[in-house]
Amino acid sequence: QVQLVESGGGLVQAGGSLRLSCAVSGSILFFNAMRWYRQPPGKQRELVAGLISGGRTNYADSVKGRFTISRDHAKNTVYLQMNNLKPEDTAVYYCNVLTSRNDYWGQGTQVTVSS
């Protein structure tokens, strides 16, 4: 059974940084993509960053140059380093792992950026 557990969210002032972690428990031998999504208050969930099998990454235009997605294979953990945070980055952030058979989601972690 695969579970994703996010951590690292919190309250930060504009211009600050946070690093989100997504610990993946259970066995995932191959994945198609590991991604971070976010859902701002009153808005739809949106893709923030993705790590494609093979190492290629992609980012939403709104976070390019500020956010970095990475993976520690040994720890089975995916990270989202967020720098120069803005109030509009306030959202619940979700980790997602897509395999050929399943689409796994974490429970989300709240990020609040004050101005």
Short mmCIF file of N, CA and C in Angstrom, two decimals:
data_model
loop_
_atom_site.label_atom_id
_atom_site.label_comp_id
_atom_site.label_asym_id
_atom_site.label_seq_id
_atom_site.Cartn_x
_atom_site.Cartn_y
_atom_site.Cartn_z
N GLN A 1 0.85 -1.19 0.00
CA GLN A 1 0.00 0.00 0.00
C GLN A 1 0.89 1.24 0.00
N VAL A 2 0.62 2.15 -0.91
CA VAL A 2 1.44 3.35 -1.05
C VAL A 2 0.75 4.51 -0.34
N GLN A 3 1.54 5.25 0.44
CA GLN A 3 1.03 6.46 1.09
C GLN A 3 2.01 7.60 0.86
N LEU A 4 1.45 8.79 0.70
CA LEU A 4 2.24 10.00 0.55
C LEU A 4 1.93 10.92 1.72
N VAL A 5 2.96 11.37 2.40
CA VAL A 5 2.76 12.25 3.56
C VAL A 5 3.57 13.52 3.37
N GLU A 6 2.86 14.65 3.24
CA GLU A 6 3.54 15.93 3.07
C GLU A 6 3.85 16.56 4.42
N SER A 7 4.88 17.36 4.44
CA SER A 7 5.23 18.14 5.63
C SER A 7 6.01 19.36 5.19
N GLY A 8 6.19 20.29 6.13
CA GLY A 8 7.00 21.46 5.84
C GLY A 8 6.23 22.74 5.60
N GLY A 9 4.92 22.64 5.57
CA GLY A 9 4.14 23.85 5.38
C GLY A 9 4.15 24.72 6.62
N GLY A 10 3.59 25.92 6.49
CA GLY A 10 3.54 26.82 7.63
C GLY A 10 3.27 28.24 7.20
N LEU A 11 3.50 29.15 8.14
CA LEU A 11 3.29 30.58 7.91
C LEU A 11 4.65 31.24 7.71
N VAL A 12 4.77 32.02 6.66
CA VAL A 12 6.03 32.69 6.35
C VAL A 12 5.73 34.07 5.80
N GLN A 13 6.64 35.00 6.01
CA GLN A 13 6.47 36.33 5.45
C GLN A 13 6.87 36.34 3.98
N ALA A 14 6.32 37.27 3.27
CA ALA A 14 6.67 37.43 1.86
C ALA A 14 8.17 37.61 1.72
N GLY A 15 8.74 36.93 0.73
CA GLY A 15 10.18 36.96 0.53
C GLY A 15 10.90 35.81 1.21
N GLY A 16 10.20 35.10 2.07
CA GLY A 16 10.80 33.99 2.79
C GLY A 16 10.82 32.71 1.99
N SER A 17 11.28 31.64 2.65
CA SER A 17 11.42 30.35 1.99
C SER A 17 10.82 29.24 2.85
N LEU A 18 10.39 28.20 2.18
CA LEU A 18 9.95 26.97 2.82
C LEU A 18 10.38 25.81 1.95
N ARG A 19 10.58 24.66 2.58
CA ARG A 19 10.82 23.44 1.82
C ARG A 19 9.78 22.41 2.22
N LEU A 20 9.00 22.00 1.25
CA LEU A 20 8.00 20.96 1.47
C LEU A 20 8.63 19.60 1.19
N SER A 21 8.22 18.62 1.97
CA SER A 21 8.67 17.25 1.78
C SER A 21 7.47 16.35 1.55
N CYS A 22 7.67 15.34 0.75
CA CYS A 22 6.64 14.33 0.51
C CYS A 22 7.30 12.97 0.66
N ALA A 23 7.03 12.33 1.78
CA ALA A 23 7.59 11.01 2.04
C ALA A 23 6.68 9.95 1.43
N VAL A 24 7.26 9.11 0.59
CA VAL A 24 6.51 8.06 -0.10
C VAL A 24 6.79 6.74 0.58
N SER A 25 5.77 6.17 1.19
CA SER A 25 5.92 4.86 1.82
C SER A 25 5.28 3.81 0.93
N GLY A 26 5.79 2.60 1.00
CA GLY A 26 5.30 1.56 0.12
C GLY A 26 6.19 1.46 -1.10
N SER A 27 5.88 0.53 -1.96
CA SER A 27 6.76 0.22 -3.07
C SER A 27 6.27 0.84 -4.37
N ILE A 28 7.08 1.73 -4.91
CA ILE A 28 6.84 2.25 -6.25
C ILE A 28 8.10 1.99 -7.05
N LEU A 29 8.07 0.99 -7.91
CA LEU A 29 9.27 0.64 -8.66
C LEU A 29 9.50 1.62 -9.79
N PHE A 30 8.46 2.01 -10.46
CA PHE A 30 8.59 2.94 -11.57
C PHE A 30 7.48 3.98 -11.48
N PHE A 31 7.81 5.20 -11.77
CA PHE A 31 6.79 6.24 -11.78
C PHE A 31 6.85 6.98 -13.11
N ASN A 32 5.73 7.53 -13.50
CA ASN A 32 5.68 8.37 -14.69
C ASN A 32 6.02 9.81 -14.34
N ALA A 33 5.50 10.25 -13.18
CA ALA A 33 5.75 11.62 -12.76
C ALA A 33 5.54 11.76 -11.27
N MET A 34 6.32 12.65 -10.67
CA MET A 34 6.10 13.08 -9.29
C MET A 34 5.84 14.57 -9.37
N ARG A 35 4.74 15.01 -8.78
CA ARG A 35 4.33 16.40 -8.97
C ARG A 35 3.85 17.04 -7.68
N TRP A 36 3.92 18.33 -7.66
CA TRP A 36 3.32 19.14 -6.61
C TRP A 36 2.21 19.98 -7.22
N TYR A 37 1.06 19.93 -6.58
CA TYR A 37 -0.07 20.77 -6.95
C TYR A 37 -0.37 21.70 -5.77
N ARG A 38 -1.17 22.71 -6.04
CA ARG A 38 -1.66 23.56 -4.95
C ARG A 38 -3.09 24.00 -5.24
N GLN A 39 -3.79 24.28 -4.17
CA GLN A 39 -5.16 24.77 -4.30
C GLN A 39 -5.32 26.02 -3.44
N PRO A 40 -5.31 27.18 -4.07
CA PRO A 40 -5.51 28.43 -3.31
C PRO A 40 -6.94 28.51 -2.80
N PRO A 41 -7.19 29.32 -1.80
CA PRO A 41 -8.56 29.44 -1.26
C PRO A 41 -9.55 29.86 -2.34
N GLY A 42 -10.63 29.09 -2.47
CA GLY A 42 -11.68 29.42 -3.42
C GLY A 42 -11.34 29.17 -4.87
N LYS A 43 -10.20 28.52 -5.14
CA LYS A 43 -9.78 28.28 -6.52
C LYS A 43 -9.58 26.80 -6.79
N GLN A 44 -9.38 26.48 -8.05
CA GLN A 44 -9.15 25.09 -8.43
C GLN A 44 -7.70 24.68 -8.18
N ARG A 45 -7.52 23.39 -8.05
CA ARG A 45 -6.18 22.85 -7.88
C ARG A 45 -5.39 23.07 -9.16
N GLU A 46 -4.12 23.44 -9.01
CA GLU A 46 -3.28 23.71 -10.17
C GLU A 46 -1.91 23.04 -10.01
N LEU A 47 -1.33 22.69 -11.13
CA LEU A 47 -0.01 22.07 -11.13
C LEU A 47 1.04 23.13 -10.87
N VAL A 48 1.94 22.84 -9.94
CA VAL A 48 3.02 23.76 -9.60
C VAL A 48 4.33 23.32 -10.22
N ALA A 49 4.68 22.04 -10.01
CA ALA A 49 5.96 21.54 -10.49
C ALA A 49 5.87 20.05 -10.71
N GLY A 50 6.64 19.56 -11.68
CA GLY A 50 6.63 18.13 -11.96
C GLY A 50 8.02 17.61 -12.23
N LEU A 51 8.22 16.38 -11.83
CA LEU A 51 9.48 15.68 -12.10
C LEU A 51 9.12 14.43 -12.88
N ILE A 52 9.56 14.41 -14.13
CA ILE A 52 9.20 13.32 -15.02
C ILE A 52 10.26 12.22 -14.92
N SER A 53 9.83 10.98 -15.07
CA SER A 53 10.78 9.86 -15.07
C SER A 53 11.85 10.13 -16.11
N GLY A 54 13.09 10.06 -15.71
CA GLY A 54 14.19 10.43 -16.58
C GLY A 54 14.86 11.70 -16.14
N GLY A 55 14.19 12.44 -15.25
CA GLY A 55 14.81 13.59 -14.62
C GLY A 55 14.37 14.94 -15.12
N ARG A 56 13.58 14.99 -16.15
CA ARG A 56 13.13 16.29 -16.67
C ARG A 56 12.14 16.92 -15.69
N THR A 57 12.21 18.24 -15.56
CA THR A 57 11.32 18.96 -14.67
C THR A 57 10.51 20.00 -15.45
N ASN A 58 9.37 20.35 -14.90
CA ASN A 58 8.59 21.43 -15.48
C ASN A 58 7.92 22.21 -14.37
N TYR A 59 7.64 23.48 -14.62
CA TYR A 59 7.11 24.38 -13.60
C TYR A 59 6.02 25.26 -14.19
N ALA A 60 5.10 25.64 -13.31
CA ALA A 60 4.13 26.66 -13.69
C ALA A 60 4.88 27.98 -13.90
N ASP A 61 4.40 28.77 -14.82
CA ASP A 61 5.07 30.05 -15.10
C ASP A 61 5.17 30.93 -13.86
N SER A 62 4.17 30.83 -13.01
CA SER A 62 4.12 31.70 -11.83
C SER A 62 5.19 31.39 -10.79
N VAL A 63 5.81 30.20 -10.89
CA VAL A 63 6.82 29.82 -9.89
C VAL A 63 8.20 29.60 -10.48
N LYS A 64 8.33 29.72 -11.79
CA LYS A 64 9.64 29.51 -12.43
C LYS A 64 10.67 30.46 -11.85
N GLY A 65 11.84 29.90 -11.55
CA GLY A 65 12.91 30.71 -10.97
C GLY A 65 12.83 30.85 -9.47
N ARG A 66 11.70 30.45 -8.87
CA ARG A 66 11.55 30.56 -7.43
C ARG A 66 11.41 29.19 -6.75
N PHE A 67 10.78 28.24 -7.41
CA PHE A 67 10.53 26.91 -6.84
C PHE A 67 11.42 25.88 -7.55
N THR A 68 11.82 24.87 -6.79
CA THR A 68 12.61 23.78 -7.35
C THR A 68 12.10 22.45 -6.82
N ILE A 69 11.79 21.53 -7.72
CA ILE A 69 11.37 20.20 -7.33
C ILE A 69 12.58 19.28 -7.42
N SER A 70 12.69 18.38 -6.45
CA SER A 70 13.81 17.43 -6.46
C SER A 70 13.37 16.15 -5.76
N ARG A 71 14.22 15.15 -5.90
CA ARG A 71 13.89 13.85 -5.32
C ARG A 71 15.13 13.25 -4.70
N ASP A 72 14.97 12.69 -3.51
CA ASP A 72 16.01 11.90 -2.86
C ASP A 72 15.60 10.45 -2.98
N HIS A 73 16.25 9.76 -3.89
CA HIS A 73 15.85 8.37 -4.17
C HIS A 73 16.04 7.49 -2.94
N ALA A 74 17.15 7.69 -2.24
CA ALA A 74 17.45 6.83 -1.08
C ALA A 74 16.41 7.00 0.02
N LYS A 75 15.91 8.24 0.19
CA LYS A 75 14.92 8.50 1.24
C LYS A 75 13.50 8.36 0.71
N ASN A 76 13.35 8.10 -0.56
CA ASN A 76 12.02 7.99 -1.16
C ASN A 76 11.17 9.22 -0.85
N THR A 77 11.77 10.37 -1.05
CA THR A 77 11.13 11.63 -0.69
C THR A 77 11.26 12.62 -1.84
N VAL A 78 10.19 13.34 -2.06
CA VAL A 78 10.16 14.40 -3.07
C VAL A 78 10.09 15.73 -2.33
N TYR A 79 10.82 16.70 -2.81
CA TYR A 79 10.88 18.00 -2.16
C TYR A 79 10.38 19.11 -3.10
N LEU A 80 9.93 20.17 -2.49
CA LEU A 80 9.64 21.39 -3.23
C LEU A 80 10.26 22.54 -2.45
N GLN A 81 11.36 23.04 -2.96
CA GLN A 81 12.00 24.19 -2.36
C GLN A 81 11.34 25.45 -2.91
N MET A 82 10.84 26.28 -2.00
CA MET A 82 10.11 27.48 -2.42
C MET A 82 10.82 28.70 -1.86
N ASN A 83 11.32 29.53 -2.74
CA ASN A 83 12.04 30.75 -2.36
C ASN A 83 11.27 31.98 -2.82
N ASN A 84 11.60 33.10 -2.21
CA ASN A 84 10.96 34.38 -2.56
C ASN A 84 9.44 34.23 -2.62
N LEU A 85 8.89 33.70 -1.56
CA LEU A 85 7.45 33.43 -1.53
C LEU A 85 6.64 34.71 -1.57
N LYS A 86 5.49 34.61 -2.21
CA LYS A 86 4.58 35.74 -2.37
C LYS A 86 3.22 35.40 -1.75
N PRO A 87 2.46 36.42 -1.37
CA PRO A 87 1.14 36.13 -0.79
C PRO A 87 0.27 35.26 -1.71
N GLU A 88 0.43 35.41 -3.01
CA GLU A 88 -0.37 34.61 -3.95
C GLU A 88 0.06 33.14 -3.99
N ASP A 89 1.13 32.79 -3.30
CA ASP A 89 1.51 31.38 -3.19
C ASP A 89 0.74 30.68 -2.07
N THR A 90 -0.04 31.42 -1.32
CA THR A 90 -0.83 30.84 -0.24
C THR A 90 -1.79 29.80 -0.80
N ALA A 91 -1.72 28.58 -0.27
CA ALA A 91 -2.53 27.48 -0.78
C ALA A 91 -2.28 26.23 0.06
N VAL A 92 -3.11 25.24 -0.17
CA VAL A 92 -2.79 23.89 0.31
C VAL A 92 -2.01 23.20 -0.79
N TYR A 93 -0.86 22.66 -0.43
CA TYR A 93 0.02 22.03 -1.39
C TYR A 93 -0.10 20.51 -1.27
N TYR A 94 -0.24 19.86 -2.42
CA TYR A 94 -0.43 18.42 -2.47
C TYR A 94 0.68 17.75 -3.28
N CYS A 95 1.11 16.63 -2.77
CA CYS A 95 2.07 15.79 -3.49
C CYS A 95 1.30 14.75 -4.29
N ASN A 96 1.80 14.44 -5.47
CA ASN A 96 1.14 13.48 -6.36
C ASN A 96 2.18 12.60 -7.04
N VAL A 97 1.92 11.31 -7.05
CA VAL A 97 2.78 10.37 -7.78
C VAL A 97 1.92 9.60 -8.76
N LEU A 98 2.31 9.67 -10.01
CA LEU A 98 1.57 9.00 -11.08
C LEU A 98 2.39 7.82 -11.59
N THR A 99 1.78 6.63 -11.52
CA THR A 99 2.40 5.45 -12.11
C THR A 99 1.54 4.97 -13.27
N SER A 100 1.93 3.89 -13.89
CA SER A 100 1.15 3.37 -15.00
C SER A 100 -0.18 2.78 -14.54
N ARG A 101 -0.27 2.50 -13.25
CA ARG A 101 -1.48 1.86 -12.74
C ARG A 101 -2.29 2.73 -11.79
N ASN A 102 -1.63 3.65 -11.11
CA ASN A 102 -2.33 4.40 -10.08
C ASN A 102 -1.90 5.85 -10.05
N ASP A 103 -2.73 6.64 -9.38
CA ASP A 103 -2.52 8.06 -9.18
C ASP A 103 -2.65 8.31 -7.68
N TYR A 104 -1.52 8.57 -7.02
CA TYR A 104 -1.50 8.67 -5.57
C TYR A 104 -1.43 10.14 -5.14
N TRP A 105 -2.14 10.43 -4.04
CA TRP A 105 -2.18 11.80 -3.52
C TRP A 105 -1.91 11.81 -2.02
N GLY A 106 -1.25 12.86 -1.58
CA GLY A 106 -1.10 13.10 -0.15
C GLY A 106 -2.28 13.88 0.38
N GLN A 107 -2.23 14.14 1.68
CA GLN A 107 -3.35 14.80 2.34
C GLN A 107 -3.26 16.33 2.25
N GLY A 108 -2.12 16.83 1.87
CA GLY A 108 -1.94 18.26 1.71
C GLY A 108 -1.30 18.92 2.92
N THR A 109 -0.60 20.02 2.65
CA THR A 109 0.00 20.81 3.72
C THR A 109 -0.23 22.29 3.41
N GLN A 110 -0.61 23.04 4.43
CA GLN A 110 -0.98 24.43 4.23
C GLN A 110 0.26 25.32 4.21
N VAL A 111 0.31 26.18 3.22
CA VAL A 111 1.34 27.22 3.13
C VAL A 111 0.63 28.57 3.13
N THR A 112 1.00 29.43 4.07
CA THR A 112 0.41 30.75 4.15
C THR A 112 1.53 31.79 4.11
N VAL A 113 1.43 32.71 3.17
CA VAL A 113 2.44 33.74 3.01
C VAL A 113 1.81 35.09 3.35
N SER A 114 2.34 35.74 4.35
CA SER A 114 1.80 37.04 4.77
C SER A 114 2.55 38.17 4.09
N SER A 115 1.82 39.25 3.84
CA SER A 115 2.45 40.39 3.14
C SER A 115 3.09 41.36 4.12
#
